PDB file of C-alpha atoms in Angstrom:
ATOM      1  CA  MET Q   1      -0.495   0.014   0.010  1.00  0.00           C
ATOM      2  CA  ILE Q   2       1.379   3.508  -0.740  1.00  0.00           C
ATOM      3  CA  ARG Q   3       0.075   6.813   0.954  1.00  0.00           C
ATOM      4  CA  VAL Q   4       1.563  10.247   0.676  1.00  0.00           C
ATOM      5  CA  GLN Q   5       0.016  12.420   3.266  1.00  0.00           C
ATOM      6  CA  ARG Q   6       0.347  15.595   5.673  1.00  0.00           C
ATOM      7  CA  GLY Q   7      -0.042  13.747   8.833  1.00  0.00           C
ATOM      8  CA  ASN Q   8       2.494  11.927  10.860  1.00  0.00           C
ATOM      9  CA  PHE Q   9       2.621   7.571  10.965  1.00  0.00           C
ATOM     10  CA  ASP Q  10       2.759   5.488  14.228  1.00  0.00           C
ATOM     11  CA  VAL Q  11       5.269   2.767  13.493  1.00  0.00           C
ATOM     12  CA  GLY Q  12       3.971   0.263  15.654  1.00  0.00           C
ATOM     13  CA  ALA Q  13       0.581   0.463  14.550  1.00  0.00           C
ATOM     14  CA  GLU Q  14       1.737   0.483  11.206  1.00  0.00           C
ATOM     15  CA  MET Q  15       3.551  -2.655  11.993  1.00  0.00           C
ATOM     16  CA  ALA Q  16       0.672  -4.428  13.506  1.00  0.00           C
ATOM     17  CA  ALA Q  17      -1.773  -3.846  10.615  1.00  0.00           C
ATOM     18  CA  MET Q  18       0.340  -5.728   7.885  1.00  0.00           C
ATOM     19  CA  SER Q  19      -1.679  -8.510   6.689  1.00  0.00           C
ATOM     20  CA  GLY Q  20      -0.536 -11.933   4.976  1.00  0.00           C
ATOM     21  CA  ARG Q  21      -1.269 -15.608   5.736  1.00  0.00           C
ATOM     22  CA  ASN Q  22       2.413 -16.318   6.368  1.00  0.00           C
ATOM     23  CA  ILE Q  23       3.699 -13.727   7.959  1.00  0.00           C
ATOM     24  CA  GLY Q  24       7.152 -14.973   9.429  1.00  0.00           C
ATOM     25  CA  ALA Q  25       8.754 -11.589   9.339  1.00  0.00           C
ATOM     26  CA  LEU Q  26       8.741  -8.011   9.483  1.00  0.00           C
ATOM     27  CA  SER Q  27      11.167  -5.281   8.497  1.00  0.00           C
ATOM     28  CA  SER Q  28      10.665  -1.494   8.706  1.00  0.00           C
ATOM     29  CA  PHE Q  29      12.872   1.336   7.939  1.00  0.00           C
ATOM     30  CA  VAL Q  30      12.232   5.152   9.346  1.00  0.00           C
ATOM     31  CA  GLY Q  31      13.155   8.195   8.145  1.00  0.00           C
ATOM     32  CA  LEU Q  32      13.306  11.298  10.372  1.00  0.00           C
ATOM     33  CA  VAL Q  33      14.246  15.193   9.711  1.00  0.00           C
ATOM     34  CA  ARG Q  34      18.010  15.633  10.692  1.00  0.00           C
ATOM     35  CA  GLY Q  35      18.875  18.782  13.101  1.00  0.00           C
ATOM     36  CA  GLU Q  36      22.545  18.848  12.108  1.00  0.00           C
ATOM     37  CA  ASP Q  37      24.237  18.263   8.779  1.00  0.00           C
ATOM     38  CA  GLY Q  38      28.100  17.806   9.934  1.00  0.00           C
ATOM     39  CA  ASP Q  39      29.115  20.808  12.061  1.00  0.00           C
ATOM     40  CA  GLU Q  40      25.882  23.204  11.059  1.00  0.00           C
ATOM     41  CA  SER Q  41      22.218  23.239  12.543  1.00  0.00           C
ATOM     42  CA  VAL Q  42      19.305  22.431  10.886  1.00  0.00           C
ATOM     43  CA  GLY Q  43      16.028  23.716  10.538  1.00  0.00           C
ATOM     44  CA  ALA Q  44      12.525  22.348   9.404  1.00  0.00           C
ATOM     45  CA  MET Q  45      12.260  20.638   6.426  1.00  0.00           C
ATOM     46  CA  THR Q  46       9.296  21.498   3.541  1.00  0.00           C
ATOM     47  CA  LEU Q  47       8.267  18.619   1.408  1.00  0.00           C
ATOM     48  CA  GLU Q  48       7.018  19.050  -2.210  1.00  0.00           C
ATOM     49  CA  TYR Q  49       5.344  16.424  -4.299  1.00  0.00           C
ATOM     50  CA  TYR Q  50       3.891  15.631  -7.247  1.00  0.00           C
ATOM     51  CA  PRO Q  51       0.420  14.818  -7.034  1.00  0.00           C
ATOM     52  CA  GLY Q  52      -0.291  11.878  -9.743  1.00  0.00           C
ATOM     53  CA  MET Q  53       3.370  11.035 -10.161  1.00  0.00           C
ATOM     54  CA  THR Q  54       4.923  10.237  -6.938  1.00  0.00           C
ATOM     55  CA  GLU Q  55       1.816   8.100  -5.999  1.00  0.00           C
ATOM     56  CA  LYS Q  56       2.394   6.776  -9.417  1.00  0.00           C
ATOM     57  CA  LYS Q  57       5.883   6.147  -9.367  1.00  0.00           C
ATOM     58  CA  LEU Q  58       5.941   4.703  -5.426  1.00  0.00           C
ATOM     59  CA  ALA Q  59       3.345   2.644  -6.379  1.00  0.00           C
ATOM     60  CA  GLU Q  60       5.723   0.832  -9.753  1.00  0.00           C
ATOM     61  CA  ILE Q  61       8.840   0.475  -7.037  1.00  0.00           C
ATOM     62  CA  GLU Q  62       6.548  -1.770  -4.605  1.00  0.00           C
ATOM     63  CA  ALA Q  63       5.003  -3.833  -7.471  1.00  0.00           C
ATOM     64  CA  GLU Q  64       9.053  -4.474  -8.732  1.00  0.00           C
ATOM     65  CA  ALA Q  65       9.502  -5.363  -5.004  1.00  0.00           C
ATOM     66  CA  HIS Q  66       6.843  -7.877  -5.289  1.00  0.00           C
ATOM     67  CA  LYS Q  67       8.004  -9.446  -7.702  1.00  0.00           C
ATOM     68  CA  ARG Q  68      11.701 -10.017  -6.834  1.00  0.00           C
ATOM     69  CA  TRP Q  69      10.867 -11.310  -3.417  1.00  0.00           C
ATOM     70  CA  ALA Q  70       8.078 -13.470  -2.104  1.00  0.00           C
ATOM     71  CA  LEU Q  71       6.437 -10.727  -0.064  1.00  0.00           C
ATOM     72  CA  GLU Q  72       2.908 -10.864   1.759  1.00  0.00           C
ATOM     73  CA  ASP Q  73       2.321  -7.226   2.431  1.00  0.00           C
ATOM     74  CA  SER Q  74       4.549  -3.948   1.956  1.00  0.00           C
ATOM     75  CA  LEU Q  75       3.572  -0.734   2.550  1.00  0.00           C
ATOM     76  CA  VAL Q  76       5.375   2.993   2.038  1.00  0.00           C
ATOM     77  CA  ILE Q  77       4.307   5.889   3.471  1.00  0.00           C
ATOM     78  CA  HIS Q  78       5.663   9.897   2.582  1.00  0.00           C
ATOM     79  CA  ARG Q  79       5.094  12.849   4.567  1.00  0.00           C
ATOM     80  CA  TYR Q  80       4.882  16.246   2.476  1.00  0.00           C
ATOM     81  CA  GLY Q  81       5.014  19.877   3.800  1.00  0.00           C
ATOM     82  CA  ARG Q  82       6.610  21.346   6.712  1.00  0.00           C
ATOM     83  CA  LEU Q  83       8.563  18.950   9.533  1.00  0.00           C
ATOM     84  CA  GLU Q  84      10.520  19.843  12.540  1.00  0.00           C
ATOM     85  CA  PRO Q  85      13.770  17.733  13.412  1.00  0.00           C
ATOM     86  CA  GLY Q  86      13.101  14.733  14.661  1.00  0.00           C
ATOM     87  CA  GLU Q  87       9.813  14.609  12.852  1.00  0.00           C
ATOM     88  CA  GLN Q  88       8.955  11.004  11.223  1.00  0.00           C
ATOM     89  CA  ILE Q  89       9.090  11.632   7.060  1.00  0.00           C
ATOM     90  CA  VAL Q  90       9.412   8.208   5.668  1.00  0.00           C
ATOM     91  CA  LEU Q  91       8.238   4.727   6.947  1.00  0.00           C
ATOM     92  CA  VAL Q  92       8.432   2.187   4.688  1.00  0.00           C
ATOM     93  CA  VAL Q  93       7.569  -2.035   6.001  1.00  0.00           C
ATOM     94  CA  THR Q  94       7.994  -5.347   4.341  1.00  0.00           C
ATOM     95  CA  ALA Q  95       6.118  -8.619   5.774  1.00  0.00           C
ATOM     96  CA  SER Q  96       7.527 -11.838   4.392  1.00  0.00           C
ATOM     97  CA  SER Q  97       7.916 -15.237   5.736  1.00  0.00           C
ATOM     98  CA  HIS Q  98      11.264 -15.452   5.840  1.00  0.00           C
ATOM     99  CA  ARG Q  99      13.924 -12.295   7.022  1.00  0.00           C
ATOM    100  CA  GLN Q 100      15.957 -12.013   3.656  1.00  0.00           C
ATOM    101  CA  ALA Q 101      13.348 -11.555   1.314  1.00  0.00           C
ATOM    102  CA  ALA Q 102      12.047  -9.048   4.403  1.00  0.00           C
ATOM    103  CA  ILE Q 103      15.362  -7.264   4.764  1.00  0.00           C
ATOM    104  CA  GLU Q 104      16.341  -6.732   1.197  1.00  0.00           C
ATOM    105  CA  SER Q 105      12.847  -5.629  -0.525  1.00  0.00           C
ATOM    106  CA  CYS Q 106      13.017  -3.163   2.551  1.00  0.00           C
ATOM    107  CA  ALA Q 107      16.328  -1.999   1.643  1.00  0.00           C
ATOM    108  CA  PHE Q 108      15.066  -2.019  -2.238  1.00  0.00           C
ATOM    109  CA  LEU Q 109      12.312   0.267  -1.968  1.00  0.00           C
ATOM    110  CA  ILE Q 110      14.000   2.944   0.255  1.00  0.00           C
ATOM    111  CA  ASP Q 111      17.042   3.298  -1.984  1.00  0.00           C
ATOM    112  CA  TRP Q 112      14.373   3.230  -5.111  1.00  0.00           C
ATOM    113  CA  LEU Q 113      12.336   5.528  -3.831  1.00  0.00           C
ATOM    114  CA  LYS Q 114      15.029   8.198  -3.116  1.00  0.00           C
ATOM    115  CA  THR Q 115      16.323   7.936  -6.538  1.00  0.00           C
ATOM    116  CA  SER Q 116      13.476   7.744  -7.973  1.00  0.00           C
ATOM    117  CA  ALA Q 117      10.279   9.040  -5.957  1.00  0.00           C
ATOM    118  CA  PRO Q 118       9.368  12.832  -7.237  1.00  0.00           C
ATOM    119  CA  PHE Q 119       9.932  14.612  -3.807  1.00  0.00           C
ATOM    120  CA  TRP Q 120      11.792  17.722  -3.407  1.00  0.00           C
ATOM    121  CA  LYS Q 121      13.449  18.739   0.072  1.00  0.00           C
ATOM    122  CA  LEU Q 122      13.644  22.441   1.442  1.00  0.00           C
ATOM    123  CA  GLU Q 123      15.672  22.867   4.018  1.00  0.00           C
ATOM    124  CA  GLU Q 124      15.880  25.847   6.180  1.00  0.00           C
ATOM    125  CA  ARG Q 125      18.925  27.181   7.604  1.00  0.00           C
ATOM    126  CA  LYS Q 126      20.828  29.761   9.744  1.00  0.00           C
ATOM    127  CA  ASN Q 127      21.647  31.939   6.097  1.00  0.00           C
ATOM    128  CA  GLY Q 128      18.059  30.623   4.565  1.00  0.00           C
ATOM    129  CA  ALA Q 129      16.191  28.240   3.171  1.00  0.00           C
ATOM    130  CA  ASP Q 130      18.319  26.301   0.941  1.00  0.00           C
ATOM    131  CA  TRP Q 131      16.864  22.973  -1.967  1.00  0.00           C
ATOM    132  CA  VAL Q 132      18.462  19.923  -0.883  1.00  0.00           C
ATOM    133  CA  LYS Q 133      20.909  19.002  -3.615  1.00  0.00           C
ATOM    134  CA  ALA Q 134      20.830  14.917  -5.120  1.00  0.00           C
ATOM    135  CA  ARG Q 135      23.338  12.775  -3.741  1.00  0.00           C
ATOM    136  CA  GLU Q 136      25.658  10.603  -5.533  1.00  0.00           C
ATOM    137  CA  SER Q 137      25.586   8.077  -3.091  1.00  0.00           C
ATOM    138  CA  ASP Q 138      22.057   8.114  -3.291  1.00  0.00           C
ATOM    139  CA  ASP Q 139      22.192   7.140  -7.398  1.00  0.00           C
ATOM    140  CA  ALA Q 140      25.183   4.273  -6.680  1.00  0.00           C
ATOM    141  CA  ALA Q 141      23.555   2.804  -3.626  1.00  0.00           C
ATOM    142  CA  ALA Q 142      20.132   2.371  -5.882  1.00  0.00           C
ATOM    143  CA  GLU Q 143      22.353   1.477  -8.846  1.00  0.00           C
ATOM    144  CA  LYS Q 144      23.438  -1.683  -6.896  1.00  0.00           C
ATOM    145  CA  TRP Q 145      19.904  -3.017  -7.412  1.00  0.00           C
ATOM    146  CA  SER Q 146      20.443  -2.356 -11.492  1.00  0.00           C
ATOM    147  CA  VAL Q 147      17.207  -0.696 -11.248  1.00  0.00           C
ATOM    148  CA  LYS Q 148      15.816   0.975 -14.416  1.00  0.00           C
ATOM    149  CA  LYS Q 149      14.714   4.284 -13.882  1.00  0.00           C
TER     150      LYS Q 149
ATOM    151  CA  MET V   1      -0.399  21.874 -23.138  1.00  0.00           C
ATOM    152  CA  LYS V   2       0.166  21.307 -18.809  1.00  0.00           C
ATOM    153  CA  LEU V   3       3.693  22.876 -17.817  1.00  0.00           C
ATOM    154  CA  LEU V   4       4.128  21.811 -14.180  1.00  0.00           C
ATOM    155  CA  TYR V   5       7.562  23.388 -12.342  1.00  0.00           C
ATOM    156  CA  PHE V   6       8.332  22.003  -8.965  1.00  0.00           C
ATOM    157  CA  ALA V   7      11.227  23.238  -6.170  1.00  0.00           C
ATOM    158  CA  TRP V   8      13.544  25.760  -7.355  1.00  0.00           C
ATOM    159  CA  LEU V   9      12.038  25.999 -10.804  1.00  0.00           C
ATOM    160  CA  LYS V  10       8.586  26.791  -9.705  1.00  0.00           C
ATOM    161  CA  GLN V  11      10.329  30.035  -7.721  1.00  0.00           C
ATOM    162  CA  LYS V  12      12.426  31.001 -10.630  1.00  0.00           C
ATOM    163  CA  ILE V  13      10.136  31.239 -12.887  1.00  0.00           C
ATOM    164  CA  GLY V  14       7.421  32.167 -10.256  1.00  0.00           C
ATOM    165  CA  THR V  15       4.593  30.142 -11.333  1.00  0.00           C
ATOM    166  CA  GLY V  16       4.337  26.105 -10.656  1.00  0.00           C
ATOM    167  CA  GLU V  17       1.536  25.379 -13.650  1.00  0.00           C
ATOM    168  CA  GLU V  18       0.819  26.603 -17.002  1.00  0.00           C
ATOM    169  CA  ASP V  19      -1.546  25.580 -19.534  1.00  0.00           C
ATOM    170  CA  ILE V  20      -0.220  26.704 -22.789  1.00  0.00           C
ATOM    171  CA  PRO V  21      -0.985  25.460 -26.578  1.00  0.00           C
ATOM    172  CA  LEU V  22       2.309  23.315 -28.112  1.00  0.00           C
ATOM    173  CA  PRO V  23       4.304  26.398 -29.623  1.00  0.00           C
ATOM    174  CA  ASP V  24       4.710  26.260 -33.257  1.00  0.00           C
ATOM    175  CA  GLY V  25       7.663  24.437 -34.407  1.00  0.00           C
ATOM    176  CA  VAL V  26       8.229  22.095 -30.688  1.00  0.00           C
ATOM    177  CA  THR V  27       8.261  18.473 -31.522  1.00  0.00           C
ATOM    178  CA  ASN V  28      10.420  17.029 -28.281  1.00  0.00           C
ATOM    179  CA  VAL V  29      11.250  18.285 -24.943  1.00  0.00           C
ATOM    180  CA  GLY V  30      14.150  20.191 -25.934  1.00  0.00           C
ATOM    181  CA  ALA V  31      12.635  22.329 -28.181  1.00  0.00           C
ATOM    182  CA  LEU V  32      10.223  23.312 -25.860  1.00  0.00           C
ATOM    183  CA  VAL V  33      12.860  24.081 -23.151  1.00  0.00           C
ATOM    184  CA  SER V  34      14.426  26.290 -25.647  1.00  0.00           C
ATOM    185  CA  TRP V  35      11.497  27.856 -26.264  1.00  0.00           C
ATOM    186  CA  LEU V  36      10.877  28.418 -22.545  1.00  0.00           C
ATOM    187  CA  LYS V  37      14.317  29.939 -22.383  1.00  0.00           C
ATOM    188  CA  ALA V  38      13.117  33.318 -24.334  1.00  0.00           C
ATOM    189  CA  GLN V  39       9.936  33.615 -22.367  1.00  0.00           C
ATOM    190  CA  GLY V  40      11.464  35.523 -19.590  1.00  0.00           C
ATOM    191  CA  PRO V  41      14.308  35.708 -17.747  1.00  0.00           C
ATOM    192  CA  GLY V  42      12.928  34.010 -15.093  1.00  0.00           C
ATOM    193  CA  TYR V  43      12.668  31.052 -16.968  1.00  0.00           C
ATOM    194  CA  GLY V  44      16.208  31.849 -18.737  1.00  0.00           C
ATOM    195  CA  GLU V  45      18.036  31.679 -15.026  1.00  0.00           C
ATOM    196  CA  ALA V  46      15.840  28.416 -14.469  1.00  0.00           C
ATOM    197  CA  LEU V  47      16.513  26.306 -17.591  1.00  0.00           C
ATOM    198  CA  GLU V  48      20.618  27.466 -17.549  1.00  0.00           C
ATOM    199  CA  ASP V  49      21.700  24.238 -16.197  1.00  0.00           C
ATOM    200  CA  LEU V  50      20.201  21.386 -17.856  1.00  0.00           C
ATOM    201  CA  SER V  51      22.649  18.568 -15.696  1.00  0.00           C
ATOM    202  CA  VAL V  52      20.275  19.460 -13.048  1.00  0.00           C
ATOM    203  CA  ILE V  53      17.220  18.967 -14.385  1.00  0.00           C
ATOM    204  CA  ARG V  54      15.199  16.242 -14.904  1.00  0.00           C
ATOM    205  CA  PHE V  55      11.496  15.753 -17.455  1.00  0.00           C
ATOM    206  CA  ALA V  56       8.767  13.904 -17.016  1.00  0.00           C
ATOM    207  CA  VAL V  57       5.807  13.451 -19.966  1.00  0.00           C
ATOM    208  CA  ASN V  58       2.494  12.327 -18.715  1.00  0.00           C
ATOM    209  CA  GLN V  59       4.301  11.230 -15.216  1.00  0.00           C
ATOM    210  CA  GLU V  60       7.094   9.473 -16.817  1.00  0.00           C
ATOM    211  CA  PHE V  61      10.529  10.234 -16.266  1.00  0.00           C
ATOM    212  CA  VAL V  62      11.537  10.908 -20.498  1.00  0.00           C
ATOM    213  CA  ASP V  63      14.852  12.504 -22.188  1.00  0.00           C
ATOM    214  CA  LEU V  64      14.803  15.800 -24.222  1.00  0.00           C
ATOM    215  CA  ASP V  65      14.522  14.223 -27.412  1.00  0.00           C
ATOM    216  CA  HIS V  66      11.039  12.599 -26.560  1.00  0.00           C
ATOM    217  CA  ALA V  67       8.455  13.724 -28.696  1.00  0.00           C
ATOM    218  CA  LEU V  68       5.743  16.285 -27.779  1.00  0.00           C
ATOM    219  CA  ALA V  69       1.801  16.484 -28.458  1.00  0.00           C
ATOM    220  CA  GLU V  70      -0.936  18.663 -27.787  1.00  0.00           C
ATOM    221  CA  GLY V  71      -2.938  18.216 -24.317  1.00  0.00           C
ATOM    222  CA  ASP V  72       0.510  16.282 -23.031  1.00  0.00           C
ATOM    223  CA  GLU V  73       1.751  17.062 -19.406  1.00  0.00           C
ATOM    224  CA  VAL V  74       4.871  17.916 -19.024  1.00  0.00           C
ATOM    225  CA  ALA V  75       6.626  18.510 -16.079  1.00  0.00           C
ATOM    226  CA  ILE V  76      10.223  20.140 -15.306  1.00  0.00           C
ATOM    227  CA  PHE V  77      12.180  19.253 -12.142  1.00  0.00           C
ATOM    228  CA  PRO V  78      15.678  18.870 -10.356  1.00  0.00           C
ATOM    229  CA  PRO V  79      16.989  15.891  -9.138  1.00  0.00           C
ATOM    230  CA  VAL V  80      14.666  13.941  -6.792  1.00  0.00           C
ATOM    231  CA  THR V  81      15.322  14.374  -3.180  1.00  0.00           C
ATOM    232  CA  GLY V  82      13.024  12.314  -1.123  1.00  0.00           C
ATOM    233  CA  GLY V  83      13.494   9.940   1.793  1.00  0.00           C
TER     234      GLY V  83
END
């Protein structure tokens, strides 16, 4: 399931709600707003997205994960709008019969999401607001799954 | 056609969305970019460095040589930074 939403989410409740006939393993990833970047403190960030395409790309990658691994269930929640340091941004949960499929598909989903789902972060810093630049390390992380973009 | 701009492209161009007829002689995304750059200083500045810009047509990532048709939804935005 894919959800793009303004509001917060309850990780425990979302994990407990995963459903399948033979779930033996749940894996999760939670992304939070950092309060520091190196030596510099960072304030709130505002996430923008592309209604329509963002949901479409998230659904595509979720379908790809289900093709590659035997998953019982999966969930991706991504928030938008202004978020303070410490707030939750993104949740990925995967459910499978065994741990390997759950852990690997969870890593795959967050790596791919970071380079292919249309979201943009505007960070508030001391000298004003700055759009976050894409990182080559994120491209490399997605590349290792050999995903076509 | 519908044009959508996101993040700093929206700020530099000064709008996030506009509807225009497909301009005469514009057959692909690259030609649309050239046409847009002549529409004002905000456009010129926003579209100056194509290495930091991505394109989507009808909600699919495309390259500059992707063909355009009347009625397409064209989105122009920086590389994505979610997660």
